[in-house]
mmCIF file of C-alpha atoms in Angstrom:
data_model
loop_
_atom_site.group_PDB
_atom_site.id
_atom_site.type_symbol
_atom_site.label_atom_id
_atom_site.label_comp_id
_atom_site.label_asym_id
_atom_site.label_seq_id
_atom_site.Cartn_x
_atom_site.Cartn_y
_atom_site.Cartn_z
ATOM 1 C CA UNK A 118 -38.925 205.937 -67.828
ATOM 2 C CA UNK A 119 -37.606 209.155 -69.233
ATOM 3 C CA UNK A 120 -39.902 211.994 -70.356
ATOM 4 C CA UNK A 121 -37.043 214.317 -71.220
ATOM 5 C CA UNK A 122 -36.997 214.941 -74.978
ATOM 6 C CA UNK A 123 -33.763 214.421 -76.831
ATOM 7 C CA UNK A 124 -32.006 217.607 -77.901
ATOM 8 C CA UNK A 125 -32.811 218.310 -81.541
ATOM 9 C CA UNK A 126 -31.326 221.027 -83.737
ATOM 10 C CA UNK A 127 -28.776 222.314 -81.278
ATOM 11 C CA UNK A 128 -29.047 226.063 -81.888
ATOM 12 C CA UNK A 129 -26.568 226.695 -79.134
ATOM 13 C CA UNK A 130 -26.097 229.860 -77.098
ATOM 14 C CA UNK A 131 -23.256 232.302 -77.756
ATOM 15 C CA UNK A 132 -19.815 230.826 -77.172
ATOM 16 C CA UNK A 133 -20.342 227.257 -78.328
ATOM 17 C CA UNK A 134 -18.715 227.552 -81.755
ATOM 18 C CA UNK A 135 -15.616 229.528 -80.829
ATOM 19 C CA UNK A 136 -13.322 228.268 -83.549
ATOM 20 C CA UNK A 137 -15.881 228.965 -86.265
ATOM 21 C CA UNK A 138 -16.572 232.407 -84.908
ATOM 22 C CA UNK A 139 -12.888 233.339 -84.752
ATOM 23 C CA UNK A 140 -12.407 232.202 -88.332
ATOM 24 C CA UNK A 141 -15.431 234.221 -89.408
ATOM 25 C CA UNK A 142 -14.228 237.302 -87.549
ATOM 26 C CA UNK A 143 -10.838 237.062 -89.212
ATOM 27 C CA UNK A 144 -12.557 236.923 -92.592
ATOM 28 C CA UNK A 145 -14.731 239.917 -91.712
ATOM 29 C CA UNK A 146 -11.786 241.935 -90.413
ATOM 30 C CA UNK A 147 -9.856 241.167 -93.592
ATOM 31 C CA UNK A 148 -12.805 242.283 -95.703
ATOM 32 C CA UNK A 149 -13.396 245.390 -93.586
ATOM 33 C CA UNK A 150 -9.788 246.440 -93.970
ATOM 34 C CA UNK A 151 -9.916 246.122 -97.738
ATOM 35 C CA UNK A 152 -13.173 248.050 -98.011
ATOM 36 C CA UNK A 153 -11.993 250.813 -95.684
ATOM 37 C CA UNK A 154 -8.796 251.186 -97.697
ATOM 38 C CA UNK A 155 -10.844 251.786 -100.858
ATOM 39 C CA UNK A 156 -13.212 254.176 -99.108
ATOM 40 C CA UNK A 157 -16.266 252.009 -99.720
ATOM 41 C CA UNK A 158 -17.356 251.992 -96.067
ATOM 42 C CA UNK A 159 -16.280 253.539 -92.765
ATOM 43 C CA UNK A 160 -14.166 251.432 -90.410
ATOM 44 C CA UNK A 161 -16.173 249.482 -87.868
ATOM 45 C CA UNK A 162 -16.125 250.394 -84.176
ATOM 46 C CA UNK A 163 -13.593 248.285 -82.262
ATOM 47 C CA UNK A 164 -15.082 245.421 -80.322
ATOM 48 C CA UNK A 165 -15.694 245.953 -76.643
ATOM 49 C CA UNK A 166 -13.078 244.699 -74.271
ATOM 50 C CA UNK A 167 -14.120 241.539 -72.533
ATOM 51 C CA UNK A 168 -14.351 240.835 -68.831
ATOM 52 C CA UNK A 169 -13.896 237.330 -67.594
ATOM 53 C CA UNK A 170 -16.398 236.619 -64.868
ATOM 54 C CA UNK A 171 -15.581 234.633 -61.728
ATOM 55 C CA UNK A 172 -16.348 230.954 -61.518
ATOM 56 C CA UNK A 173 -19.865 229.599 -61.182
ATOM 57 C CA UNK A 174 -20.511 228.391 -57.629
ATOM 58 C CA UNK A 175 -23.635 226.322 -57.064
ATOM 59 C CA UNK A 176 -25.839 226.593 -53.984
ATOM 60 C CA UNK A 177 -25.102 224.464 -50.934
ATOM 61 C CA UNK A 178 -27.428 221.674 -51.977
ATOM 62 C CA UNK A 179 -25.950 221.384 -55.447
ATOM 63 C CA UNK A 180 -22.426 221.567 -54.076
ATOM 64 C CA UNK A 181 -23.132 218.650 -51.790
ATOM 65 C CA UNK A 182 -24.691 216.642 -54.591
ATOM 66 C CA UNK A 183 -21.466 216.853 -56.584
ATOM 67 C CA UNK A 184 -18.967 216.769 -53.729
ATOM 68 C CA UNK A 185 -18.086 213.107 -54.204
ATOM 69 C CA UNK A 186 -16.709 213.664 -57.694
ATOM 70 C CA UNK A 187 -13.053 214.664 -57.873
ATOM 71 C CA UNK A 188 -13.523 217.742 -60.010
ATOM 72 C CA UNK A 189 -10.873 219.131 -62.338
ATOM 73 C CA UNK A 190 -11.197 222.567 -63.839
ATOM 74 C CA UNK A 191 -13.213 222.483 -67.038
ATOM 75 C CA UNK A 192 -13.083 225.797 -68.825
ATOM 76 C CA UNK A 193 -16.007 227.355 -70.603
ATOM 77 C CA UNK A 194 -15.919 229.024 -73.967
ATOM 78 C CA UNK A 195 -16.276 232.499 -75.344
ATOM 79 C CA UNK A 196 -19.765 233.931 -74.957
ATOM 80 C CA UNK A 197 -19.167 237.323 -76.515
ATOM 81 C CA UNK A 198 -21.365 237.834 -79.557
ATOM 82 C CA UNK A 199 -22.828 240.728 -81.544
ATOM 83 C CA UNK A 200 -26.338 241.845 -80.608
ATOM 84 C CA UNK A 201 -28.993 239.636 -82.100
ATOM 85 C CA UNK A 202 -31.643 241.136 -84.393
ATOM 86 C CA UNK A 203 -35.295 240.780 -83.550
ATOM 87 C CA UNK A 204 -34.872 240.451 -79.795
ATOM 88 C CA UNK A 205 -38.063 240.965 -77.805
ATOM 89 C CA UNK A 206 -37.401 244.063 -75.695
ATOM 90 C CA UNK A 207 -39.792 242.887 -72.990
ATOM 91 C CA UNK A 208 -37.832 239.731 -72.320
ATOM 92 C CA UNK A 209 -34.415 240.359 -73.852
ATOM 93 C CA UNK A 210 -34.606 237.196 -75.958
ATOM 94 C CA UNK A 211 -35.932 236.478 -79.405
ATOM 95 C CA UNK A 212 -39.053 234.318 -79.321
ATOM 96 C CA UNK A 213 -39.489 234.582 -75.553
ATOM 97 C CA UNK A 214 -42.764 236.111 -74.416
ATOM 98 C CA UNK A 215 -44.429 236.592 -71.027
ATOM 99 C CA UNK A 216 -47.351 234.247 -70.470
ATOM 100 C CA UNK A 217 -50.780 235.167 -69.166
ATOM 101 C CA UNK A 218 -50.754 232.029 -67.000
ATOM 102 C CA UNK A 219 -49.757 232.516 -63.384
ATOM 103 C CA UNK A 220 -46.733 230.672 -62.020
ATOM 104 C CA UNK A 221 -48.878 229.046 -59.334
ATOM 105 C CA UNK A 222 -51.342 227.680 -61.896
ATOM 106 C CA UNK A 223 -48.584 226.354 -64.144
ATOM 107 C CA UNK A 224 -46.779 224.714 -61.223
ATOM 108 C CA UNK A 225 -50.002 223.011 -60.192
ATOM 109 C CA UNK A 226 -50.268 221.558 -63.703
ATOM 110 C CA UNK A 227 -46.611 220.511 -63.576
ATOM 111 C CA UNK A 228 -47.202 218.816 -60.220
ATOM 112 C CA UNK A 229 -50.217 216.978 -61.619
ATOM 113 C CA UNK A 230 -48.153 215.722 -64.563
ATOM 114 C CA UNK A 231 -45.339 214.638 -62.244
ATOM 115 C CA UNK A 232 -47.832 212.725 -60.125
ATOM 116 C CA UNK A 233 -48.870 210.662 -63.140
ATOM 117 C CA UNK A 234 -45.295 209.537 -63.795
ATOM 118 C CA UNK A 235 -44.070 206.416 -62.062
ATOM 119 C CA UNK A 236 -40.715 204.780 -61.437
ATOM 120 C CA UNK A 237 -40.100 201.028 -61.381
ATOM 121 C CA UNK A 238 -39.024 199.371 -58.152
ATOM 122 C CA UNK A 239 -35.475 200.583 -57.484
ATOM 123 C CA UNK A 240 -32.916 198.352 -55.770
ATOM 124 C CA UNK A 241 -30.163 199.549 -53.457
ATOM 125 C CA UNK A 242 -27.453 198.089 -55.696
ATOM 126 C CA UNK A 243 -28.582 200.063 -58.766
ATOM 127 C CA UNK A 244 -27.399 203.451 -60.045
ATOM 128 C CA UNK A 245 -29.139 206.667 -61.054
ATOM 129 C CA UNK A 246 -27.860 207.672 -64.494
ATOM 130 C CA UNK A 247 -27.917 211.329 -65.526
ATOM 131 C CA UNK A 248 -26.691 212.941 -68.721
ATOM 132 C CA UNK A 249 -26.483 216.710 -68.506
ATOM 133 C CA UNK A 250 -25.072 219.641 -70.446
ATOM 134 C CA UNK A 251 -23.458 222.393 -68.383
ATOM 135 C CA UNK A 252 -22.944 225.792 -69.973
ATOM 136 C CA UNK A 253 -21.312 228.904 -68.545
ATOM 137 C CA UNK A 254 -20.085 231.827 -70.596
ATOM 138 C CA UNK A 255 -16.529 233.113 -70.585
ATOM 139 C CA UNK A 256 -14.322 235.129 -72.868
ATOM 140 C CA UNK A 257 -11.696 233.842 -75.234
ATOM 141 C CA UNK A 258 -8.490 233.584 -73.135
ATOM 142 C CA UNK A 259 -6.505 235.097 -76.016
ATOM 143 C CA UNK A 260 -8.648 238.228 -75.815
ATOM 144 C CA UNK A 261 -8.911 238.517 -72.024
ATOM 145 C CA UNK A 262 -5.724 240.530 -71.443
ATOM 146 C CA UNK A 263 -7.380 243.883 -70.844
ATOM 147 C CA UNK A 264 -7.599 246.542 -68.174
ATOM 148 C CA UNK A 265 -10.854 244.972 -66.974
ATOM 149 C CA UNK A 266 -10.998 242.762 -63.907
ATOM 150 C CA UNK A 267 -10.192 239.151 -64.735
ATOM 151 C CA UNK A 268 -10.342 235.873 -62.834
ATOM 152 C CA UNK A 269 -10.017 232.219 -63.702
ATOM 153 C CA UNK A 270 -13.061 229.998 -64.069
ATOM 154 C CA UNK A 271 -13.217 226.366 -63.020
ATOM 155 C CA UNK A 272 -16.658 224.854 -63.253
ATOM 156 C CA UNK A 273 -18.244 222.085 -65.252
ATOM 157 C CA UNK A 274 -18.784 222.743 -68.926
ATOM 158 C CA UNK A 275 -20.066 220.449 -71.646
ATOM 159 C CA UNK A 276 -21.672 217.023 -71.500
ATOM 160 C CA UNK A 277 -21.259 214.989 -68.338
ATOM 161 C CA UNK A 278 -22.656 211.565 -67.499
ATOM 162 C CA UNK A 279 -22.905 210.329 -63.918
ATOM 163 C CA UNK A 280 -23.867 207.064 -62.272
ATOM 164 C CA UNK A 281 -24.800 207.702 -58.629
ATOM 165 C CA UNK A 282 -25.311 204.804 -56.248
ATOM 166 C CA UNK A 283 -28.977 204.485 -55.246
ATOM 167 C CA UNK A 284 -28.134 203.810 -51.594
ATOM 168 C CA UNK A 285 -24.834 205.689 -51.560
ATOM 169 C CA UNK A 286 -22.933 202.544 -50.607
ATOM 170 C CA UNK A 287 -21.531 201.645 -54.026
ATOM 171 C CA UNK A 288 -18.768 203.358 -55.999
ATOM 172 C CA UNK A 289 -20.225 205.358 -58.880
ATOM 173 C CA UNK A 290 -18.814 206.914 -62.037
ATOM 174 C CA UNK A 291 -18.466 210.360 -63.627
ATOM 175 C CA UNK A 292 -17.733 210.676 -67.347
ATOM 176 C CA UNK A 293 -16.889 214.101 -68.794
ATOM 177 C CA UNK A 294 -16.904 214.712 -72.549
ATOM 178 C CA UNK A 295 -14.361 217.392 -73.437
ATOM 179 C CA UNK A 296 -14.629 219.719 -76.425
ATOM 180 C CA UNK A 297 -11.544 218.114 -77.977
ATOM 181 C CA UNK A 298 -13.279 214.723 -78.012
ATOM 182 C CA UNK A 299 -11.443 213.430 -74.969
ATOM 183 C CA UNK A 300 -13.469 211.521 -72.374
ATOM 184 C CA UNK A 301 -12.374 211.746 -68.739
ATOM 185 C CA UNK A 302 -13.703 209.193 -66.261
ATOM 186 C CA UNK A 303 -13.518 209.466 -62.485
ATOM 187 C CA UNK A 304 -14.868 207.285 -59.713
ATOM 188 C CA UNK A 305 -17.594 208.654 -57.454
ATOM 189 C CA UNK A 306 -16.948 207.682 -53.858
ATOM 190 C CA UNK A 307 -19.494 206.096 -51.566
ATOM 191 C CA UNK A 308 -21.806 208.661 -50.016
ATOM 192 C CA UNK A 309 -22.601 209.578 -46.440
ATOM 193 C CA UNK A 310 -25.868 211.006 -45.246
ATOM 194 C CA UNK A 311 -25.605 214.704 -44.486
ATOM 195 C CA UNK A 312 -27.866 216.928 -42.431
ATOM 196 C CA UNK A 313 -30.017 219.269 -44.559
ATOM 197 C CA UNK A 314 -28.518 217.931 -47.790
ATOM 198 C CA UNK A 315 -29.324 215.176 -50.267
ATOM 199 C CA UNK A 316 -26.514 213.073 -51.707
ATOM 200 C CA UNK A 317 -28.276 210.044 -53.215
ATOM 201 C CA UNK A 318 -31.683 208.658 -54.152
ATOM 202 C CA UNK A 319 -32.441 206.725 -50.952
ATOM 203 C CA UNK A 320 -31.618 209.797 -48.921
ATOM 204 C CA UNK A 321 -34.021 211.840 -51.052
ATOM 205 C CA UNK A 322 -36.635 209.149 -50.507
ATOM 206 C CA UNK A 323 -36.094 209.072 -46.740
ATOM 207 C CA UNK A 324 -35.384 212.711 -45.927
ATOM 208 C CA UNK A 325 -37.278 214.971 -48.329
ATOM 209 C CA UNK A 326 -40.902 215.875 -47.553
ATOM 210 C CA UNK A 327 -43.786 214.531 -49.615
ATOM 211 C CA UNK A 328 -46.216 217.089 -48.175
ATOM 212 C CA UNK A 329 -46.313 220.464 -49.925
ATOM 213 C CA UNK A 330 -46.462 222.439 -46.681
ATOM 214 C CA UNK A 331 -43.505 220.596 -45.206
ATOM 215 C CA UNK A 332 -41.569 221.004 -48.447
ATOM 216 C CA UNK A 333 -42.277 224.747 -48.354
ATOM 217 C CA UNK A 334 -40.786 224.934 -44.859
ATOM 218 C CA UNK A 335 -37.844 222.815 -45.999
ATOM 219 C CA UNK A 336 -37.073 225.200 -48.868
ATOM 220 C CA UNK A 337 -37.162 228.203 -46.546
ATOM 221 C CA UNK A 338 -35.328 226.415 -43.734
ATOM 222 C CA UNK A 339 -38.212 226.993 -41.312
ATOM 223 C CA UNK A 340 -39.104 225.163 -38.151
ATOM 224 C CA UNK A 341 -42.714 224.047 -37.794
ATOM 225 C CA UNK A 342 -43.969 227.226 -36.109
ATOM 226 C CA UNK A 343 -41.880 229.707 -38.093
ATOM 227 C CA UNK A 344 -43.062 231.851 -40.977
ATOM 228 C CA UNK A 345 -40.998 233.227 -43.887
ATOM 229 C CA UNK A 346 -39.387 236.594 -43.228
ATOM 230 C CA UNK A 347 -40.931 238.158 -46.314
ATOM 231 C CA UNK A 348 -37.501 239.236 -47.521
ATOM 232 C CA UNK A 349 -36.805 238.815 -51.224
ATOM 233 C CA UNK A 350 -33.510 237.139 -50.388
ATOM 234 C CA UNK A 351 -35.400 234.395 -48.545
ATOM 235 C CA UNK A 352 -37.638 233.828 -51.586
ATOM 236 C CA UNK A 353 -34.571 233.771 -53.831
ATOM 237 C CA UNK A 354 -32.777 231.250 -51.623
ATOM 238 C CA UNK A 355 -35.837 228.990 -51.494
ATOM 239 C CA UNK A 356 -36.118 229.085 -55.291
ATOM 240 C CA UNK A 357 -32.409 228.271 -55.640
ATOM 241 C CA UNK A 358 -32.721 225.362 -53.219
ATOM 242 C CA UNK A 359 -35.564 223.920 -55.282
ATOM 243 C CA UNK A 360 -33.537 224.399 -58.482
ATOM 244 C CA UNK A 361 -30.590 222.536 -56.979
ATOM 245 C CA UNK A 362 -32.807 219.584 -56.078
ATOM 246 C CA UNK A 363 -34.180 219.369 -59.619
ATOM 247 C CA UNK A 364 -30.809 219.559 -61.349
ATOM 248 C CA UNK A 365 -28.889 217.490 -58.836
ATOM 249 C CA UNK A 366 -30.696 214.195 -58.437
ATOM 250 C CA UNK A 367 -33.547 211.967 -59.533
ATOM 251 C CA UNK A 368 -36.409 212.705 -57.158
ATOM 252 C CA UNK A 369 -39.080 210.250 -56.010
ATOM 253 C CA UNK A 370 -42.383 211.194 -57.725
ATOM 254 C CA UNK A 371 -44.161 212.188 -54.497
ATOM 255 C CA UNK A 372 -41.232 214.393 -53.517
ATOM 256 C CA UNK A 373 -41.236 216.042 -56.939
ATOM 257 C CA UNK A 374 -44.976 216.743 -56.692
ATOM 258 C CA UNK A 375 -44.521 218.332 -53.258
ATOM 259 C CA UNK A 376 -41.627 220.407 -54.579
ATOM 260 C CA UNK A 377 -43.687 221.938 -57.399
ATOM 261 C CA UNK A 378 -46.613 222.687 -55.095
ATOM 262 C CA UNK A 379 -44.233 224.326 -52.616
ATOM 263 C CA UNK A 380 -42.676 226.384 -55.406
ATOM 264 C CA UNK A 381 -46.165 227.601 -56.309
ATOM 265 C CA UNK A 382 -46.281 229.405 -52.950
ATOM 266 C CA UNK A 383 -43.076 231.394 -53.532
ATOM 267 C CA UNK A 384 -43.878 235.009 -54.516
ATOM 268 C CA UNK A 385 -42.264 236.890 -57.375
ATOM 269 C CA UNK A 386 -42.316 234.125 -59.999
ATOM 270 C CA UNK A 387 -43.198 234.789 -63.638
ATOM 271 C CA UNK A 388 -43.981 232.523 -66.592
ATOM 272 C CA UNK A 389 -42.381 232.807 -70.031
ATOM 273 C CA UNK A 390 -43.045 230.917 -73.239
ATOM 274 C CA UNK A 391 -40.429 230.083 -75.846
ATOM 275 C CA UNK A 392 -37.565 229.842 -73.349
ATOM 276 C CA UNK A 393 -34.480 228.011 -74.607
ATOM 277 C CA UNK A 394 -31.801 226.034 -72.771
ATOM 278 C CA UNK A 395 -28.116 225.393 -73.524
ATOM 279 C CA UNK A 396 -28.863 222.702 -76.107
ATOM 280 C CA UNK A 397 -31.564 224.603 -77.982
ATOM 281 C CA UNK A 398 -34.677 222.988 -76.516
ATOM 282 C CA UNK A 399 -37.594 225.344 -76.019
ATOM 283 C CA UNK A 400 -40.435 225.216 -73.562
ATOM 284 C CA UNK A 401 -42.204 227.125 -70.828
ATOM 285 C CA UNK A 402 -40.226 228.547 -67.927
ATOM 286 C CA UNK A 403 -40.852 229.833 -64.432
ATOM 287 C CA UNK A 404 -38.395 232.522 -63.431
ATOM 288 C CA UNK A 405 -37.368 234.910 -60.694
ATOM 289 C CA UNK A 406 -35.619 238.216 -61.400
ATOM 290 C CA UNK A 407 -33.014 239.629 -59.061
ATOM 291 C CA UNK A 408 -29.383 239.718 -58.041
ATOM 292 C CA UNK A 409 -28.072 236.241 -57.334
ATOM 293 C CA UNK A 410 -24.798 235.782 -55.408
ATOM 294 C CA UNK A 411 -23.629 232.886 -57.550
ATOM 295 C CA UNK A 412 -23.767 235.081 -60.658
ATOM 296 C CA UNK A 413 -21.038 237.296 -59.154
ATOM 297 C CA UNK A 414 -20.270 240.256 -61.441
ATOM 298 C CA UNK A 415 -23.679 240.135 -63.157
ATOM 299 C CA UNK A 416 -26.108 242.817 -62.124
ATOM 300 C CA UNK A 417 -29.689 241.633 -62.654
ATOM 301 C CA UNK A 418 -30.393 238.125 -63.862
ATOM 302 C CA UNK A 419 -33.390 235.871 -64.190
ATOM 303 C CA UNK A 420 -33.076 232.347 -62.851
ATOM 304 C CA UNK A 421 -35.462 230.014 -64.626
ATOM 305 C CA UNK A 422 -36.758 226.478 -64.419
ATOM 306 C CA UNK A 423 -37.556 225.224 -67.922
ATOM 307 C CA UNK A 424 -40.200 222.590 -68.636
ATOM 308 C CA UNK A 425 -41.250 220.771 -71.790
ATOM 309 C CA UNK A 426 -44.316 222.516 -73.169
ATOM 310 C CA UNK A 427 -46.096 219.234 -73.926
ATOM 311 C CA UNK A 428 -45.142 216.774 -71.159
ATOM 312 C CA UNK A 429 -44.292 219.418 -68.518
ATOM 313 C CA UNK A 430 -41.198 217.375 -67.607
ATOM 314 C CA UNK A 431 -38.294 219.337 -66.135
ATOM 315 C CA UNK A 432 -35.631 220.192 -68.730
ATOM 316 C CA UNK A 433 -33.142 222.727 -67.419
ATOM 317 C CA UNK A 434 -32.183 225.529 -65.092
ATOM 318 C CA UNK A 435 -31.044 228.789 -66.708
ATOM 319 C CA UNK A 436 -29.492 232.028 -65.523
ATOM 320 C CA UNK A 437 -30.165 234.840 -68.013
ATOM 321 C CA UNK A 438 -28.593 238.294 -68.098
ATOM 322 C CA UNK A 439 -31.180 241.096 -67.963
ATOM 323 C CA UNK A 440 -29.073 244.255 -68.287
ATOM 324 C CA UNK A 441 -27.498 245.837 -71.344
ATOM 325 C CA UNK A 442 -23.753 246.608 -71.183
ATOM 326 C CA UNK A 443 -23.003 249.886 -69.397
ATOM 327 C CA UNK A 444 -19.236 250.047 -69.979
ATOM 328 C CA UNK A 445 -16.479 248.520 -72.078
ATOM 329 C CA UNK A 446 -15.930 245.728 -69.566
ATOM 330 C CA UNK A 447 -19.486 244.448 -69.880
ATOM 331 C CA UNK A 448 -19.937 241.722 -72.491
ATOM 332 C CA UNK A 449 -23.285 239.977 -72.211
ATOM 333 C CA UNK A 450 -26.294 241.515 -73.900
ATOM 334 C CA UNK A 451 -29.726 241.395 -72.317
ATOM 335 C CA UNK A 452 -31.085 237.900 -72.877
ATOM 336 C CA UNK A 453 -27.721 236.124 -73.120
ATOM 337 C CA UNK A 454 -27.297 232.973 -71.072
ATOM 338 C CA UNK A 455 -25.004 233.336 -68.084
ATOM 339 C CA UNK A 456 -25.284 229.628 -67.343
ATOM 340 C CA UNK A 457 -27.503 226.653 -68.020
ATOM 341 C CA UNK A 458 -27.793 223.125 -66.663
ATOM 342 C CA UNK A 459 -29.735 221.014 -69.165
ATOM 343 C CA UNK A 460 -30.842 217.541 -68.073
ATOM 344 C CA UNK A 461 -30.710 215.415 -71.224
ATOM 345 C CA UNK A 462 -31.587 212.018 -69.779
ATOM 346 C CA UNK A 463 -32.207 210.284 -66.461
ATOM 347 C CA UNK A 464 -32.868 206.690 -65.578
ATOM 348 C CA UNK A 465 -31.997 203.800 -63.285
ATOM 349 C CA UNK A 466 -29.512 201.137 -64.410
ATOM 350 C CA UNK A 467 -27.881 198.036 -62.940
ATOM 351 C CA UNK A 468 -24.214 199.023 -63.233
ATOM 352 C CA UNK A 469 -21.919 201.955 -63.936
ATOM 353 C CA UNK A 470 -21.322 202.583 -67.618
ATOM 354 C CA UNK A 471 -24.735 201.163 -68.559
ATOM 355 C CA UNK A 472 -27.276 203.396 -70.315
ATOM 356 C CA UNK A 473 -31.044 203.391 -69.654
#
């Protein structure tokens, strides 16, 4: 039922081992001080001051998908890290390389693979189970008292399991796994159908197009006779809407096929090999470069959809910083993850708390 590979060898992005890093930095600083005192090496340049970015705000579709959960602020961890050696200057990330394959051709192959996958008969009283890892960088709060602009962040971070009612008429469950080992459970209220949004599986089945042309118009918000404006912002918004559908809910196979074929028609997409998500899985990605409103203080970023290189199953959605720091308030290097939503497992179960 689930083609998503389990996360192996979690070579996590910057910020996931904060305590270890701080301990290491203390050891380094201690050693540097001793060496400088004996004249064996010059003192190191002070670390850049760190700017705490505003909170991650998902697109309208994703916001609606999660609106039923009573969300408490979950704070992300420090993403500041020294530059990494061996980074590919063309992509900003080590091991990531542009592919010769066009995005349209790859998406056609992804659609074909999705069309071969099937789901069992799903009952209204069942639940869609999703396990996902949310990552968003932030600075260490103890180091954030600087002259740089600073705001609080309050978005999901870490592993979260959800059980969404198939028909929206049953109370679901959200289970958040905190970094301190604490597990927080909250009920997910019954869902209502909403115009232009998808809250649960039956609604996706009933409301989302299964024809590629209709899905294309849905992503762009077009009426039947309208054509896209040609503006890059319209292409960006259509790509973001598709990303929100993939990360937010289990999609019926025919809907998923139509979505990939519609994505293939969006201009400005590029293919990269060796892309990595928040849990260290690598695969092939389809990305769009630009300035995205939900990245706030970031300048240029690439938003990517990551797929397993073998099965072509959807794995994650990434936002990657593309610019090098241009002042002391900038922290992320080119290639650092701004955010990532990694789908670890999905399936259909009979009750909340049950695993596929």
